[in-house]
Coordinates of C-alpha atoms in Angstrom, one line a residue:
X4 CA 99.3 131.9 46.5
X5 CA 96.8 131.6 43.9
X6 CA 98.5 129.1 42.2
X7 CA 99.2 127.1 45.2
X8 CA 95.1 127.0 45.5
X9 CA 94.6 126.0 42.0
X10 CA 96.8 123.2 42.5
X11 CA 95.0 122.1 45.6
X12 CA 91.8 122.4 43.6
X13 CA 92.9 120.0 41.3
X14 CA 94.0 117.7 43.5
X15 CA 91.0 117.4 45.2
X16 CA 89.4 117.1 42.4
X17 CA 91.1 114.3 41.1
X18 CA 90.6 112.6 44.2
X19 CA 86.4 113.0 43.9
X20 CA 87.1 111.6 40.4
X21 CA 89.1 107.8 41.3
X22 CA 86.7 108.0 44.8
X23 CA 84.7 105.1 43.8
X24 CA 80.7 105.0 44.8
X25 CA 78.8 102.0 44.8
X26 CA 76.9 103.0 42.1
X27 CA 79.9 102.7 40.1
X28 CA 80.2 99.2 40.3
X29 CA 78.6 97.0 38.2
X30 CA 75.6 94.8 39.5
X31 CA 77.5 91.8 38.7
X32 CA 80.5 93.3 40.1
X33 CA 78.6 94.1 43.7
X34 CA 77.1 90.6 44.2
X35 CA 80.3 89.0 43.4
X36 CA 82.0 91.3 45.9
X37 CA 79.3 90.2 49.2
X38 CA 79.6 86.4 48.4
X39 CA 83.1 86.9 48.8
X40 CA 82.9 88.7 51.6
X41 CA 80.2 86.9 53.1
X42 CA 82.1 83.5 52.2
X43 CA 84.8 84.9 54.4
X44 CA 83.2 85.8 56.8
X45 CA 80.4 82.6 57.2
X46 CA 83.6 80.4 57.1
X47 CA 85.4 82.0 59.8
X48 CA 82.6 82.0 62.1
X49 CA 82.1 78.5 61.5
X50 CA 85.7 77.6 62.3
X51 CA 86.0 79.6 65.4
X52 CA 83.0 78.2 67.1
X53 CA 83.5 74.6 65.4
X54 CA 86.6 73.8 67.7
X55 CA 87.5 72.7 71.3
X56 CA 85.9 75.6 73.5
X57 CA 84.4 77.3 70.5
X58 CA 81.2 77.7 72.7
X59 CA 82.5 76.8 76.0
X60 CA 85.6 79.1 76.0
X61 CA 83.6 82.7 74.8
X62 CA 81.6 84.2 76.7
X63 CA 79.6 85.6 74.1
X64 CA 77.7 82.5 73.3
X65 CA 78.4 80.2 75.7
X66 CA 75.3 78.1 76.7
X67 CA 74.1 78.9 79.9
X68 CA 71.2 76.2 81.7
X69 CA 67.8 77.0 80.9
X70 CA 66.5 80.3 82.1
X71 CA 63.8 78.9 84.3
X72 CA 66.8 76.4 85.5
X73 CA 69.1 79.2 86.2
X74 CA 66.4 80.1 88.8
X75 CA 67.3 77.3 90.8
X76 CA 70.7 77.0 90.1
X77 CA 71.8 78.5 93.1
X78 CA 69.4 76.0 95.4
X79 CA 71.2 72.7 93.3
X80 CA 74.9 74.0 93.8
X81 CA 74.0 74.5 97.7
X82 CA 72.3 71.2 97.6
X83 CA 76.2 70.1 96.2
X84 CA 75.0 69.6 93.0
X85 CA 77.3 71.6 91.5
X86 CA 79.4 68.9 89.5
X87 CA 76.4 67.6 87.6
X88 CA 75.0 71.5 86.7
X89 CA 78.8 72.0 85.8
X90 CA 78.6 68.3 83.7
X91 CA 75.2 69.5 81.9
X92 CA 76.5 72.8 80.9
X93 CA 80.0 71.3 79.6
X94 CA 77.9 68.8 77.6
X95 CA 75.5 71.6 76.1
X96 CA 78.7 73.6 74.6
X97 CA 80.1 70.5 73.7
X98 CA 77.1 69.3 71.8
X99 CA 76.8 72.5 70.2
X100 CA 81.0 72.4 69.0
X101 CA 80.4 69.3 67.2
X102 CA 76.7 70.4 65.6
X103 CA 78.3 73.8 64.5
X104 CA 80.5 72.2 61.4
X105 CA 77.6 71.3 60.0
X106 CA 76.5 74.6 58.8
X107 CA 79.2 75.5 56.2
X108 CA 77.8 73.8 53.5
X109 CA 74.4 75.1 54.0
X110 CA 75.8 78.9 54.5
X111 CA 78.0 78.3 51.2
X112 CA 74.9 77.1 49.7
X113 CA 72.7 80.3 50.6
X114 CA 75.4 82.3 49.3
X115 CA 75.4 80.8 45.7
X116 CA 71.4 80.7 45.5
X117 CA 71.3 84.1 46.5
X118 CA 69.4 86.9 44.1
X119 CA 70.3 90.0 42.9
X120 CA 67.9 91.7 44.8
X121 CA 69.0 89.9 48.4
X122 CA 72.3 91.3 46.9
X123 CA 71.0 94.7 46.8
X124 CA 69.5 94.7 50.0
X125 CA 72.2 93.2 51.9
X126 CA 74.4 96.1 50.2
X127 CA 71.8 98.8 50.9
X128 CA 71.0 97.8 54.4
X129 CA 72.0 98.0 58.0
X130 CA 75.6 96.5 59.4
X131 CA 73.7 93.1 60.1
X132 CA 71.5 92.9 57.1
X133 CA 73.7 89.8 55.9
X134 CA 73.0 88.2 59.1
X135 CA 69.8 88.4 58.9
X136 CA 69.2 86.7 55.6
X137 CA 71.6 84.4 56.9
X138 CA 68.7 83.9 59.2
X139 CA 65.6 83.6 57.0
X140 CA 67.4 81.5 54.6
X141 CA 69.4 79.0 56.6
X142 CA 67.7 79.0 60.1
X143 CA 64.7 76.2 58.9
X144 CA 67.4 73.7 57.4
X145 CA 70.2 74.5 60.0
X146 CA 68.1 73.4 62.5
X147 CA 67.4 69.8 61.3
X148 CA 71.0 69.7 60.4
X149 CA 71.8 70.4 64.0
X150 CA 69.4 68.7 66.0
X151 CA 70.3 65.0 65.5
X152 CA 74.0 65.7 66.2
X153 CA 72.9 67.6 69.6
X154 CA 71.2 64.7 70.1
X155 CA 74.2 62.0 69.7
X156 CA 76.2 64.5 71.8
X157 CA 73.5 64.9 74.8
X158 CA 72.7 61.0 74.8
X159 CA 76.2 60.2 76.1
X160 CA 75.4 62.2 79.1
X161 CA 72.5 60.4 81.7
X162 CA 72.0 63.6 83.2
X163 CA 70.4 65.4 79.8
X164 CA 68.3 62.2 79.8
X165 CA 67.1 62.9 83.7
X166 CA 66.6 67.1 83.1
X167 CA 64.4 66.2 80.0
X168 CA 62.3 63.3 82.4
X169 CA 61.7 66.3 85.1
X170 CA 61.7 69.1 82.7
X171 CA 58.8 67.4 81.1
X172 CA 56.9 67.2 84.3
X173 CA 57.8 70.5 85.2
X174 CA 56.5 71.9 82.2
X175 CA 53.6 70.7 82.7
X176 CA 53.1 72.1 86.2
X177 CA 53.8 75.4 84.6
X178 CA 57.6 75.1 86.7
X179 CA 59.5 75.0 83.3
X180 CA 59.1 76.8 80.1
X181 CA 57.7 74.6 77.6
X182 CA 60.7 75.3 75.1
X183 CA 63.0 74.7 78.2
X184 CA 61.9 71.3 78.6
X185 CA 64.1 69.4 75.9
X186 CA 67.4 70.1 76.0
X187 CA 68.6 68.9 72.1
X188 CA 65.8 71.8 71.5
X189 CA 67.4 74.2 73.6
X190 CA 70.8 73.7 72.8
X191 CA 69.7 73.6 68.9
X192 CA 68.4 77.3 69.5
X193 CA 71.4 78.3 71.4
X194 CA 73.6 76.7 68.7
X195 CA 71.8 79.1 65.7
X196 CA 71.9 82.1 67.7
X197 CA 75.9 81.6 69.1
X198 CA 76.5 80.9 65.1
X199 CA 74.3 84.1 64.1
X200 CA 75.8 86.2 66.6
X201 CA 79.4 85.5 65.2
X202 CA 78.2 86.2 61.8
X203 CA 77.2 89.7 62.4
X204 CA 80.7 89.8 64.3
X205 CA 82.3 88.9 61.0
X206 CA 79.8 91.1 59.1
X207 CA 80.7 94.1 61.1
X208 CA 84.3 93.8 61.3
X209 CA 84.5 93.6 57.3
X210 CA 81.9 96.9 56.6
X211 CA 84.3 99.0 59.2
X212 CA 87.9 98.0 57.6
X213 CA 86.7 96.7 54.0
X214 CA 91.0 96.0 54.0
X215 CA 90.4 93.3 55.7
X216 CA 88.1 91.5 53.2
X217 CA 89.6 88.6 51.8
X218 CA 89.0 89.2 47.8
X219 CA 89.8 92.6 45.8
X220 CA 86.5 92.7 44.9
X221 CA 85.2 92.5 48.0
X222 CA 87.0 94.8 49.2
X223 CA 86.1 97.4 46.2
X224 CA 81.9 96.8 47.1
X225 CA 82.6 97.5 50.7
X226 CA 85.2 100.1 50.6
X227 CA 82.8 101.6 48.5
X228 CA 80.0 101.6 51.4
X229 CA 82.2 103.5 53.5

């Protein structure tokens, strides 16, 4: 009996002694391990919302009408107005499929620049702490990426050019929300945030099963968080 407990002593043991910590990775070693991972994960979340029905097929970040639009939208499809609030809200997802692409380089781009201390913080943070310097260091130049393709995409529809002429009067009247009253704006914003929110999809996915990280090292940093 004793011996049988020894054993399982040592065993156990030798298990604490290959359990790797993160603080037995090197620095370099960590920070090569999250762009890998965030590489992954940036790219996938730009391919899955970069495609036919990317936006308009998932109901996570599909874009709705304006919220002070919404209001009404009820009133307009009795008023059998339905097809054209149907046509506006096909053309906003579709606006924001073909903006999305745009974004790899940029995200690939924020990954490279980033500092050992972003590194650190990403590593040390919460489960969307990537996401969110994602967001401070990509949201400013994303957005004038975006905005003139949302802008090609809306033109080819008359009805974005009507909502913007009475949005702007609504506005005005204090009927619309100011930042309602341009759709290439609005469907900009709802563009970041759909791409943002599949981010920290990705993110979370890869800090619960580190397995699933595409690179060995990657996998080593965040198996390491676990």
């Amino acid at each position: 009996m004793r011996f049988v407990l020894i054993l399982l002593a040592g065993l156990l043991l030798a298990g604490a002694a290959h359990a790797l910590s993160l603080a037995d990775i090197s620095g370099r070693d960590a920070s090569g391990g999250l762009k890998e991972a965030l590489t992954q994960g940036a790219g996938k979340a730009v391919d899955l919302l970069g495609r036919q029905d990317g936006f308009l097929g998932n109901p996570k970040v599909k874009i709705p009408l304006p919220e002070s639009v919404q209001q009404i939208e009820g009133l307009l499809r009795g008023l059998g107005m339905g097809r054209q609030a149907d046509e506006l809200i096909n053309a906003m997802n579709r606006a924001a499929e073909a903006a999305v692409p745009q974004a790899k380089t940029l995200l690939v781009n924020s990954i490279r620049q980033m500092s050992l201390q972003d590194a650190k913080g990403i590593l040390s943070g919460g489960e969307d702490s990537a996401t969110q310097y994602f967001r401070r260091s990509t949201a400013g130049p994303l957005t004038e990426k975006f905005k003139p393709v949302v802008k090609k995409a809306m033109a080819k529809v008359k009805l974005a050019e009507k909502y913007d002429q009475l949005a702007g009067k609504a506005a005005k009247l204090g009927l619309v929300r100011e930042q309602d009253a341009q759709l290439e704006n609005y469907v900009t914003q709802k563009t970041l945030d759909g791409l943002y929110l599949m981010i920290a999809e990705e993110e979370k996915a890869i800090r619960k099963d580190p397995a699933g990280a595409a690179g060995k090292l990657a996998q080593k940093v965040f198996g390491a968080l676990r």
